[in-house]
Tab-separated table of C-alpha atoms in Angstrom:
chain	number	residue	atom	x	y	z
A	22	MET	CA	19.820	-22.880	42.028
A	23	PRO	CA	21.113	-20.122	39.575
A	24	ARG	CA	19.066	-17.206	39.158
A	25	PRO	CA	17.323	-16.876	35.772
A	26	LYS	CA	18.775	-13.971	33.620
A	27	PHE	CA	16.565	-11.355	31.993
A	28	LEU	CA	16.683	-8.668	29.226
A	29	PHE	CA	14.482	-6.261	27.969
A	30	GLN	CA	13.120	-6.606	24.229
A	31	CYS	CA	11.215	-4.416	22.092
A	32	GLN	CA	7.962	-5.742	20.991
A	33	GLY	CA	8.079	-3.727	17.822
A	34	CYS	CA	11.333	-4.924	16.165
A	35	GLY	CA	12.927	-7.462	18.594
A	36	TYR	CA	15.865	-5.007	19.866
A	37	THR	CA	17.192	-6.064	22.920
A	38	ALA	CA	18.894	-4.188	25.716
A	39	ALA	CA	20.157	-4.841	29.439
A	40	LYS	CA	17.711	-2.309	30.971
A	41	TRP	CA	14.421	-0.854	30.034
A	42	LEU	CA	14.316	2.064	27.679
A	43	GLY	CA	11.381	4.402	27.059
A	44	ARG	CA	12.042	4.515	23.408
A	45	CYS	CA	13.450	2.045	20.991
A	46	PRO	CA	16.693	3.105	19.395
A	47	ASP	CA	16.247	0.880	16.512
A	48	CYS	CA	12.607	1.405	15.469
A	49	GLY	CA	11.813	4.655	17.458
A	50	SER	CA	8.581	3.251	19.127
A	51	TRP	CA	7.779	4.251	22.734
A	52	GLY	CA	7.130	2.042	25.629
A	53	SER	CA	7.425	-1.027	23.684
A	54	PHE	CA	10.125	-2.721	25.955
A	55	VAL	CA	9.067	-5.758	27.948
A	56	GLU	CA	11.011	-8.002	30.237
A	57	GLU	CA	11.898	-11.508	28.669
A	58	ARG	CA	13.863	-14.261	30.260
A	59	ILE	CA	17.117	-15.425	28.470
A	60	THR	CA	16.793	-18.964	27.307
A	61	LYS	CA	19.605	-21.241	27.163
A	62	LYS	CA	20.959	-22.280	23.752
A	63	THR	CA	20.232	-26.093	22.930
A	64	LYS	CA	23.035	-28.330	21.891
A	65	ILE	CA	23.356	-29.344	18.166
A	66	THR	CA	22.051	-33.125	18.078
A	67	GLU	CA	22.487	-33.309	14.365
A	68	THR	CA	24.071	-31.751	11.470
A	69	ALA	CA	23.649	-31.482	7.841
A	70	THR	CA	26.068	-32.996	5.228
A	71	PRO	CA	27.643	-30.445	2.672
A	72	VAL	CA	27.251	-31.195	-0.881
A	73	THR	CA	28.599	-29.739	-4.103
A	74	LEU	CA	26.300	-27.867	-6.421
A	75	SER	CA	26.995	-30.371	-9.020
A	76	GLU	CA	25.957	-33.266	-6.744
A	77	ILE	CA	22.434	-31.945	-6.640
A	78	THR	CA	19.932	-33.315	-8.824
A	79	HIS	CA	17.313	-31.277	-10.251
A	80	SER	CA	13.842	-32.149	-9.369
A	81	ARG	CA	10.897	-29.634	-9.735
A	82	GLU	CA	8.509	-29.996	-6.929
A	83	GLY	CA	4.950	-30.136	-8.136
A	84	ARG	CA	2.557	-27.477	-6.798
A	85	TYR	CA	-0.667	-28.111	-5.290
A	86	SER	CA	-3.844	-26.243	-6.679
A	87	THR	CA	-6.233	-24.893	-3.921
A	88	GLY	CA	-9.002	-24.712	-6.454
A	89	ILE	CA	-9.008	-21.159	-6.332
A	90	GLU	CA	-7.463	-19.490	-9.310
A	91	GLU	CA	-6.715	-16.091	-8.021
A	92	PHE	CA	-5.244	-17.642	-4.750
A	93	ASP	CA	-2.937	-19.816	-6.886
A	94	ARG	CA	-1.940	-16.804	-9.169
A	95	SER	CA	-0.801	-14.671	-6.074
A	96	LEU	CA	1.264	-17.576	-4.671
A	97	GLY	CA	3.062	-18.194	-8.104
A	98	GLY	CA	1.105	-21.034	-9.619
A	99	GLY	CA	0.027	-22.900	-6.402
A	100	VAL	CA	1.145	-24.141	-3.188
A	101	VAL	CA	4.716	-25.622	-2.786
A	102	PRO	CA	5.231	-28.494	-0.569
A	103	GLY	CA	7.236	-27.575	2.510
A	104	SER	CA	6.458	-24.012	2.182
A	105	LEU	CA	5.629	-21.420	5.003
A	106	VAL	CA	3.115	-18.757	3.768
A	107	LEU	CA	2.183	-15.678	6.101
A	108	ILE	CA	-1.150	-14.049	5.178
A	109	GLY	CA	-1.806	-10.670	6.897
A	110	GLY	CA	-4.819	-8.297	6.851
A	111	ASP	CA	-7.190	-6.064	8.907
A	112	PRO	CA	-9.659	-8.127	11.302
A	113	GLY	CA	-12.703	-9.198	9.510
A	114	ILE	CA	-11.294	-8.628	5.953
A	115	GLY	CA	-11.608	-12.649	5.182
A	116	LYS	CA	-8.466	-14.125	5.923
A	117	SER	CA	-9.866	-17.236	7.789
A	118	THR	CA	-12.645	-17.430	4.967
A	119	LEU	CA	-10.170	-17.547	2.098
A	120	LEU	CA	-8.017	-20.243	3.947
A	121	LEU	CA	-10.784	-22.450	4.795
A	122	GLN	CA	-11.932	-22.494	1.163
A	123	ALA	CA	-8.368	-23.079	0.170
A	124	LEU	CA	-8.170	-26.092	2.604
A	125	LYS	CA	-11.513	-27.549	0.844
A	126	GLY	CA	-9.634	-27.282	-2.434
A	127	LEU	CA	-6.442	-29.014	-1.015
A	128	THR	CA	-8.663	-32.215	0.288
A	129	LYS	CA	-8.232	-33.788	-3.157
A	130	HIS	CA	-4.548	-34.454	-2.059
A	131	GLY	CA	-5.514	-35.856	1.498
A	132	LYS	CA	-6.297	-34.706	4.918
A	133	VAL	CA	-5.758	-31.234	5.871
A	134	LEU	CA	-5.516	-29.605	9.324
A	135	TYR	CA	-7.135	-26.072	10.497
A	136	VAL	CA	-5.578	-25.125	13.744
A	137	SER	CA	-7.543	-22.686	15.460
A	138	ALA	CA	-6.340	-20.720	18.498
A	139	GLU	CA	-8.888	-18.117	18.544
A	140	GLU	CA	-12.078	-19.731	17.520
A	141	SER	CA	-14.010	-22.921	18.882
A	142	PRO	CA	-14.708	-25.602	16.277
A	143	GLN	CA	-18.348	-24.835	16.576
A	144	GLN	CA	-17.618	-21.173	15.399
A	145	ILE	CA	-15.482	-22.737	12.410
A	146	LYS	CA	-18.416	-25.180	11.799
A	147	LEU	CA	-20.835	-22.166	11.253
A	148	ARG	CA	-18.521	-20.465	8.827
A	149	ALA	CA	-18.263	-23.907	6.967
A	150	ASP	CA	-21.879	-24.283	6.688
A	151	ARG	CA	-22.419	-20.558	5.301
A	152	LEU	CA	-19.552	-21.395	2.756
A	153	MET	CA	-21.121	-24.706	1.933
A	154	ILE	CA	-18.080	-26.680	2.956
A	155	GLU	CA	-18.484	-30.173	4.182
A	156	SER	CA	-15.591	-32.622	4.106
A	157	ALA	CA	-14.412	-35.404	6.470
A	158	ASP	CA	-10.874	-34.614	5.330
A	159	ILE	CA	-10.753	-31.066	7.046
A	160	ILE	CA	-9.746	-31.699	10.677
A	161	LEU	CA	-10.237	-28.955	13.277
A	162	LEU	CA	-7.683	-28.666	16.026
A	163	PRO	CA	-8.591	-26.243	18.947
A	164	GLU	CA	-4.944	-25.894	20.245
A	165	THR	CA	-2.861	-22.921	21.642
A	166	THR	CA	0.621	-24.521	22.450
A	167	LEU	CA	3.294	-25.150	19.753
A	168	GLN	CA	4.251	-28.653	21.131
A	169	GLY	CA	0.724	-29.859	21.134
A	170	ILE	CA	0.370	-28.707	17.552
A	171	ILE	CA	3.247	-30.581	16.374
A	172	SER	CA	2.449	-33.816	18.202
A	173	GLN	CA	-0.915	-33.967	16.718
A	174	VAL	CA	0.417	-33.161	13.070
A	175	GLN	CA	2.785	-36.090	13.434
A	176	ASP	CA	-0.050	-38.126	14.347
A	177	ILE	CA	-2.544	-36.849	11.590
A	178	GLU	CA	-0.042	-36.450	8.871
A	179	PRO	CA	-2.049	-33.869	6.959
A	180	LYS	CA	-1.159	-32.614	3.612
A	181	ALA	CA	-1.593	-28.792	4.372
A	182	ILE	CA	-1.799	-26.942	7.716
A	183	VAL	CA	-3.379	-23.537	8.571
A	184	ILE	CA	-2.576	-21.771	11.959
A	185	ASP	CA	-4.858	-19.126	12.998
A	186	SER	CA	-3.077	-17.264	14.332
A	187	ILE	CA	0.512	-16.884	15.024
A	188	GLN	CA	0.097	-14.223	17.499
A	189	THR	CA	-2.104	-16.552	19.825
A	190	ILE	CA	0.042	-20.011	19.837
A	191	PHE	CA	2.940	-20.215	22.165
A	192	SER	CA	5.837	-22.511	23.271
A	193	ILE	CA	5.803	-23.942	26.632
A	194	GLU	CA	9.716	-23.706	26.650
A	195	LEU	CA	9.476	-19.955	26.852
A	196	PRO	CA	8.186	-17.884	29.919
A	197	SER	CA	6.798	-14.944	27.776
A	198	ALA	CA	3.085	-14.341	26.947
A	199	PRO	CA	1.750	-15.289	23.546
A	200	GLY	CA	2.064	-12.586	20.993
A	201	SER	CA	5.383	-11.365	22.524
A	202	VAL	CA	8.413	-10.938	20.114
A	203	GLY	CA	10.173	-14.153	21.494
A	204	GLN	CA	7.147	-16.418	21.125
A	205	ILE	CA	6.463	-15.157	17.619
A	206	ARG	CA	10.012	-15.639	16.393
A	207	GLU	CA	10.420	-19.081	18.306
A	208	CYS	CA	7.056	-20.445	16.953
A	209	THR	CA	7.652	-19.543	13.504
A	210	THR	CA	11.132	-20.691	13.377
A	211	GLU	CA	9.856	-24.027	14.681
A	212	LEU	CA	7.004	-24.253	12.071
A	213	MET	CA	9.378	-23.563	9.482
A	214	PHE	CA	11.717	-26.224	10.323
A	215	PHE	CA	8.890	-28.802	10.591
A	216	ALA	CA	7.546	-27.641	7.165
A	217	LYS	CA	10.844	-28.162	5.521
A	218	LYS	CA	11.508	-31.518	7.022
A	219	HIS	CA	8.141	-33.122	6.242
A	220	GLY	CA	7.273	-31.130	3.125
A	221	ILE	CA	3.941	-29.816	4.518
A	222	PRO	CA	2.810	-26.510	3.330
A	223	ILE	CA	1.781	-24.354	6.369
A	224	PHE	CA	-0.063	-21.247	6.244
A	225	ILE	CA	-0.031	-18.763	9.129
A	226	ILE	CA	-2.319	-16.056	9.589
A	227	GLY	CA	-0.841	-12.811	11.374
A	228	HIS	CA	-2.703	-9.845	12.839
A	229	VAL	CA	-1.597	-6.317	11.573
A	230	THR	CA	-1.054	-3.079	13.339
A	231	LYS	CA	-2.803	0.212	13.015
A	232	GLU	CA	-0.188	1.200	10.466
A	233	GLY	CA	-1.004	-1.817	8.300
A	234	ALA	CA	2.163	-3.884	8.996
A	235	ILE	CA	1.814	-7.535	10.398
A	236	ALA	CA	2.071	-7.380	14.178
A	237	GLY	CA	5.326	-8.817	15.569
A	238	PRO	CA	9.273	-8.606	14.699
A	239	ARG	CA	10.232	-7.903	11.275
A	240	VAL	CA	12.204	-11.122	11.341
A	241	LEU	CA	9.039	-12.730	10.990
A	242	GLU	CA	8.624	-11.790	7.405
A	243	HIS	CA	12.258	-12.987	6.839
A	244	ILE	CA	11.775	-16.344	8.320
A	245	VAL	CA	8.452	-17.229	6.173
A	246	ASP	CA	8.822	-18.227	2.219
A	247	THR	CA	6.032	-16.161	1.099
A	248	VAL	CA	4.159	-13.014	2.543
A	249	LEU	CA	0.783	-12.027	1.385
A	250	TYR	CA	-1.347	-9.076	2.403
A	251	PHE	CA	-5.135	-9.229	2.158
A	252	GLU	CA	-6.472	-5.695	1.316
A	253	GLY	CA	-9.858	-4.158	0.643
A	254	ASP	CA	-12.458	-2.044	2.529
A	255	LYS	CA	-14.419	-4.038	4.736
A	256	GLY	CA	-17.648	-2.239	3.734
A	257	GLY	CA	-16.987	-3.083	0.113
A	258	SER	CA	-17.192	-6.264	-1.781
A	259	PHE	CA	-13.837	-6.322	-3.231
A	260	ARG	CA	-10.672	-7.967	-1.720
A	261	ILE	CA	-7.286	-7.948	-3.199
A	262	ILE	CA	-4.598	-10.394	-2.050
A	263	ARG	CA	-1.157	-9.041	-2.864
A	264	ALA	CA	2.431	-10.646	-2.689
A	265	VAL	CA	5.174	-8.689	-1.135
A	266	LYS	CA	7.679	-11.517	-0.761
A	267	ASN	CA	7.549	-14.725	-2.689
A	268	ARG	CA	10.679	-17.355	-2.886
A	269	PHE	CA	8.801	-19.304	-5.316
A	270	GLY	CA	7.226	-16.713	-7.719
A	271	SER	CA	6.696	-13.034	-8.567
A	272	THR	CA	6.163	-10.485	-5.905
A	273	ASN	CA	3.990	-8.259	-8.173
A	274	GLU	CA	1.338	-10.576	-8.908
A	275	ILE	CA	-2.272	-10.057	-7.195
A	276	GLY	CA	-5.610	-12.006	-7.043
A	277	VAL	CA	-8.793	-10.310	-6.973
A	278	PHE	CA	-11.716	-11.516	-5.153
A	279	GLU	CA	-15.428	-10.480	-4.649
A	280	MET	CA	-17.000	-11.169	-1.183
A	281	THR	CA	-20.483	-12.944	-1.683
A	282	ASP	CA	-22.825	-14.466	0.644
A	283	SER	CA	-21.273	-17.810	0.062
A	284	GLY	CA	-17.694	-16.759	0.552
A	285	LEU	CA	-14.963	-15.210	-1.579
A	286	ARG	CA	-15.323	-15.666	-5.445
A	287	GLY	CA	-12.424	-14.992	-7.808
A	288	VAL	CA	-12.718	-12.357	-10.256
A	289	THR	CA	-11.310	-13.562	-13.576
A	290	ASN	CA	-11.787	-10.113	-15.476
A	291	PRO	CA	-11.268	-7.352	-12.647
A	292	SER	CA	-11.014	-4.520	-15.355
A	293	GLN	CA	-14.441	-5.014	-16.345
A	294	LEU	CA	-15.730	-5.243	-12.554
A	295	PHE	CA	-13.881	-2.163	-11.483
A	296	LEU	CA	-15.551	-0.178	-14.362
A	297	SER	CA	-18.890	-1.543	-14.125
A	298	GLU	CA	-20.228	1.394	-12.099
A	299	ARG	CA	-18.384	3.842	-13.812
A	300	PRO	CA	-20.308	7.332	-14.295
A	301	MET	CA	-20.258	8.482	-17.900
A	302	LYS	CA	-19.492	11.938	-18.987
A	303	VAL	CA	-18.689	13.193	-15.531
A	304	ALA	CA	-15.861	15.630	-14.715
A	305	GLY	CA	-13.211	14.222	-12.592
A	306	SER	CA	-13.165	10.777	-13.878
A	307	VAL	CA	-10.462	9.096	-16.022
A	308	VAL	CA	-9.650	5.403	-16.813
A	309	THR	CA	-5.970	4.217	-16.693
A	310	ALA	CA	-4.251	1.026	-17.403
A	311	SER	CA	-2.147	-0.374	-14.424
A	312	LEU	CA	0.018	-3.254	-14.358
A	313	GLU	CA	0.054	-5.756	-11.494
A	314	GLY	CA	2.518	-8.412	-12.198
A	315	THR	CA	1.755	-9.914	-15.350
A	316	ARG	CA	-1.892	-8.716	-15.109
A	317	PRO	CA	-2.992	-5.401	-16.907
A	318	LEU	CA	-5.948	-3.598	-14.831
A	319	LEU	CA	-8.091	-0.865	-16.086
A	320	VAL	CA	-8.960	1.268	-13.140
A	321	GLU	CA	-10.959	4.484	-12.629
A	322	ILE	CA	-8.976	7.558	-11.016
A	323	GLN	CA	-11.307	10.088	-9.596
A	324	ALA	CA	-10.431	13.496	-8.519
A	325	LEU	CA	-12.355	16.360	-6.940
A	326	VAL	CA	-11.114	19.954	-6.942
A	327	SER	CA	-13.158	22.583	-4.936
A	328	PRO	CA	-12.786	26.059	-3.267
A	329	SER	CA	-10.906	25.549	0.220
A	330	SER	CA	-12.601	27.125	3.406
A	331	LEU	CA	-9.528	26.529	5.216
A	332	GLY	CA	-6.183	28.509	5.572
A	333	VAL	CA	-4.267	25.462	4.242
A	334	PRO	CA	-6.194	23.574	1.563
A	335	ARG	CA	-6.502	19.967	1.905
A	336	ARG	CA	-4.791	17.267	-0.126
A	337	VAL	CA	-6.195	13.795	0.051
A	338	ALA	CA	-5.089	10.476	-1.635
A	339	LEU	CA	-6.665	7.198	-1.458
A	340	GLY	CA	-5.176	4.353	-3.180
A	341	VAL	CA	-1.971	6.405	-4.578
A	342	ASP	CA	0.912	7.634	-2.766
A	343	TYR	CA	0.242	11.095	-1.050
A	344	ASN	CA	3.603	12.585	-1.861
A	345	ARG	CA	3.209	11.523	-5.477
A	346	VAL	CA	-0.078	13.576	-5.624
A	347	ASN	CA	1.487	16.618	-4.007
A	348	LEU	CA	4.175	16.412	-6.714
A	349	LEU	CA	1.750	16.170	-9.677
A	350	ILE	CA	-0.271	19.146	-8.202
A	351	ALA	CA	2.925	21.100	-8.203
A	352	VAL	CA	3.355	20.173	-11.894
A	353	ILE	CA	-0.166	21.277	-12.727
A	354	ASP	CA	0.379	24.691	-10.991
A	355	LYS	CA	3.865	25.441	-12.432
A	356	ARG	CA	3.905	23.644	-15.780
A	357	ILE	CA	0.464	23.841	-17.062
A	358	GLY	CA	-0.833	27.020	-15.417
A	359	MET	CA	-3.639	25.746	-13.300
A	360	HIS	CA	-3.286	27.387	-9.864
A	361	LEU	CA	-4.644	24.910	-7.217
A	362	GLY	CA	-3.027	26.912	-4.116
A	363	SER	CA	-6.529	27.722	-2.913
A	364	MET	CA	-8.068	24.584	-3.807
A	365	ASP	CA	-9.029	21.380	-1.957
A	366	VAL	CA	-7.892	18.387	-3.969
A	367	PHE	CA	-9.047	14.678	-3.327
A	368	VAL	CA	-7.771	11.924	-5.580
A	369	ASN	CA	-9.174	8.288	-5.311
A	370	VAL	CA	-8.619	4.962	-6.928
A	371	VAL	CA	-11.975	3.168	-7.345
A	372	GLY	CA	-12.517	-0.002	-5.903
A	373	GLY	CA	-10.009	0.068	-2.791
A	374	LEU	CA	-7.061	-0.727	-5.170
A	375	ARG	CA	-3.734	0.561	-4.095
A	376	ILE	CA	-1.456	1.648	-7.215
A	377	ASP	CA	2.109	2.378	-6.563
A	378	GLU	CA	3.388	2.589	-10.099
A	379	PRO	CA	4.109	5.915	-11.868
A	380	ALA	CA	2.302	4.777	-14.883
A	381	VAL	CA	-0.975	6.513	-13.591
A	382	ASP	CA	0.625	10.043	-13.143
A	383	MET	CA	-1.096	11.365	-16.220
A	384	ALA	CA	-4.411	10.119	-15.400
A	385	ILE	CA	-4.173	11.884	-11.863
A	386	ILE	CA	-3.249	15.261	-13.774
A	387	ALA	CA	-6.105	14.529	-16.313
A	388	ALA	CA	-8.744	13.686	-13.644
A	389	THR	CA	-7.629	16.750	-11.453
A	390	ALA	CA	-7.790	19.104	-14.534
A	391	SER	CA	-11.009	17.772	-15.630
A	392	SER	CA	-12.607	18.509	-12.115
A	393	PHE	CA	-10.984	21.946	-12.300
A	394	LYS	CA	-12.136	22.812	-15.852
A	395	ASN	CA	-15.393	21.071	-15.156
A	396	LYS	CA	-15.038	19.264	-18.337
A	397	ALA	CA	-15.473	15.480	-18.825
A	398	VAL	CA	-13.043	13.191	-20.495
A	399	GLU	CA	-14.538	11.091	-23.395
A	400	PRO	CA	-15.775	7.715	-21.982
A	401	ALA	CA	-14.145	5.807	-24.450
A	402	THR	CA	-10.637	7.423	-23.824
A	403	PHE	CA	-7.839	5.832	-21.529
A	404	VAL	CA	-4.848	7.538	-20.528
A	405	PHE	CA	-1.325	6.485	-19.000
A	406	GLY	CA	2.175	7.651	-18.586
A	407	GLU	CA	4.749	8.723	-16.115
A	408	VAL	CA	5.048	12.528	-15.769
A	409	GLY	CA	8.379	14.161	-14.756
A	410	LEU	CA	8.870	17.467	-12.823
A	411	SER	CA	9.425	19.393	-16.163
A	412	GLY	CA	5.971	18.164	-17.219
A	413	GLU	CA	7.259	15.408	-19.976
A	414	LEU	CA	5.556	12.274	-20.430
A	415	ARG	CA	8.079	9.225	-19.995
A	416	ALA	CA	7.673	5.811	-21.284
A	417	ILE	CA	6.446	3.079	-19.255
A	418	SER	CA	6.812	-0.819	-19.427
A	419	GLN	CA	4.439	-3.207	-21.209
A	420	ALA	CA	2.407	-0.676	-23.131
A	421	GLY	CA	1.186	-3.377	-25.435
A	422	LEU	CA	-0.490	-5.467	-22.662
A	423	ARG	CA	-2.299	-2.145	-21.462
A	424	VAL	CA	-3.435	-1.466	-24.988
A	425	LYS	CA	-4.656	-4.900	-25.540
A	426	GLU	CA	-6.656	-4.838	-22.237
A	427	ALA	CA	-8.196	-1.740	-23.068
A	428	GLN	CA	-9.132	-2.647	-26.610
A	429	LYS	CA	-10.848	-5.751	-25.111
A	430	LEU	CA	-13.073	-3.700	-22.957
A	431	GLY	CA	-14.119	-1.628	-25.863
A	432	PHE	CA	-12.125	1.716	-25.495
A	433	LYS	CA	-11.478	3.400	-28.646
A	434	ARG	CA	-8.646	5.992	-28.021
A	435	GLY	CA	-5.462	6.179	-25.842
A	436	VAL	CA	-3.407	9.203	-24.924
A	437	ILE	CA	0.056	7.809	-24.159
A	438	PRO	CA	3.676	8.854	-24.116
A	439	ILE	CA	5.005	9.132	-27.839
A	440	SER	CA	8.071	7.044	-26.981
A	441	ASN	CA	5.479	4.089	-26.181
A	442	THR	CA	3.655	4.346	-29.702
A	443	ASP	CA	6.114	1.845	-31.255
A	444	ASN	CA	4.813	-1.576	-32.339
A	445	LEU	CA	1.211	-0.647	-31.276
A	446	LYS	CA	-0.159	-0.600	-34.889
A	447	GLU	CA	-1.402	-4.097	-34.477
A	448	TYR	CA	-4.310	-2.885	-32.182
A	449	ASP	CA	-7.668	-1.776	-33.721
A	450	ILE	CA	-7.721	1.333	-31.531
A	451	GLU	CA	-6.536	4.994	-31.939
A	452	ILE	CA	-3.282	5.705	-30.215
A	453	ILE	CA	-2.182	9.320	-29.792
A	454	GLY	CA	1.356	9.822	-28.589
A	455	VAL	CA	2.374	13.055	-26.594
A	456	LYS	CA	5.320	14.653	-25.351
A	457	ASP	CA	4.199	16.456	-22.276
A	458	ALA	CA	1.119	16.792	-19.881
A	459	GLU	CA	0.031	20.025	-21.366
A	460	GLU	CA	-0.368	18.473	-24.829
A	461	ALA	CA	-2.094	15.522	-23.429
A	462	LEU	CA	-4.748	17.799	-21.770
A	463	GLU	CA	-5.171	19.676	-24.913
A	464	ILE	CA	-5.985	16.704	-26.760
A	465	LEU	CA	-8.518	15.541	-24.090
A	466	PHE	CA	-10.373	18.758	-23.586
A	467	PHE	CA	-10.134	20.431	-26.940
C-alpha cells in the first residue's frame, strides 16, 4: 500500500509548502500551517461542448423575490437561479434570522431547504416561532457532510437552499477537519457546480475573523457569485447588508434593516431613521449626504475635540477611514489655522454606518471645527464635498441626487463645492457653492 503524501497549508490564505513554516510568506500570518493530505485528482468523466458567441441565445433569467425589498436591492434586484451567495458577519448579527425570513418569501416558488450544521431543528423552530414563520414548504436538514446534503437535495428538489455554515460542513473524501482551507475550498466548489447544474440558488453563511474578513481562504470569495457583509452594532437596532462582490448587479448597493422583536424589518427611508434622534443646535454635529450605490443617504457626522491629558493626543475614527481623518486634521491645522496638536479628536458616523467615499470630507472638517469653536451648525444645513490637501473643495458625483434627498427631508440650505452648483436650480433649496474649506467654515459659523 503506497504511503499517503502530505503537505503543509496555511489556514489563512491556502499557501502550501513542503515543510512546516512558522510564518506564511504569502499572507504573513504566524502559526497558521496545518498538515494536509494530498488528494488524488479525479479523472474527467464528461466535457463541455465549445460553442461560438453567436450561437448562444440571449435569455434573461427571471429573478426570485425574497419578499424583503432591502435584501433584494443588495442582491441586485432579487435572487438569480443557480447563483451562489456568501453572507458574512459577526456572530449574533442576524445572518440566520435574515435568511430564514428570506426563505419564507421564497416558498411561493416551491419548497426550500435550510441545512443547519450548527443548530438543532428545535432551535431553528424556536427562532421561526419568534419570527412568526410557519410553512410546510420550509424543510430543515441537520447535516454536516457534503455528500449527505447533496443526496437529500436531489431527493427534495428545493427551489432555494441555505447552508449554515460553510465552516462546519465537510467532505468525507478529505481527511482534514471541518473549517480547514481544503474543506472550505472543496465544499464551496462542489456547491457551486451543483447550483449551476441544477439552477438552484444557494446561500452559504460564513464566519468572520476578528479583523472582519470571512474566515477561510481568499479563494472562497472568488468562487462564489455574490459576497454580502452584514454589518452593524449588536447593541444597536440598525443592520446594514453591503455587497462587496456581485456578478449579477452593482457592488455599491446596500440594504438597511431595523432589528425588532419580530425579526429584521427593511427600512425604506433610512435617511429619516438615521436623523430621527439628532440633537439640534449642538456643537460638533453636521449632516452630510452620502451615496451608497444609487441610494442617497443623509447621515450625521459627530466630532468631539477636547484638551488631551496624554503626551500623544488621541485620534479615534468610527465609521470613517482613520487615515482620512488624520489627513483632514492636518488640513485643518495647516490651511485653516485651527491648531489641534494638543487636542484629542473623536469622529463618529451615527447609526453604525461605514462611509468610504471622500464626499464626507467637508462634513468631518465642519463637525471638528464646530466642536473646537463650540459653535453649532444650523440644523437645516447640510454639507458635502471632497477636500484636497490644499484645502480646496472638489466636485463629487451625483450632487443632484444628494440635494433632492436633503430637500425631501426638509433641509433649507446646502454648502457644497462650487463646481457642483450647475443644474441644481430646479430644487427649492438654497445652494451655496464654495471654493475651499476655509470659505465653507466662514459661511457655517459667521
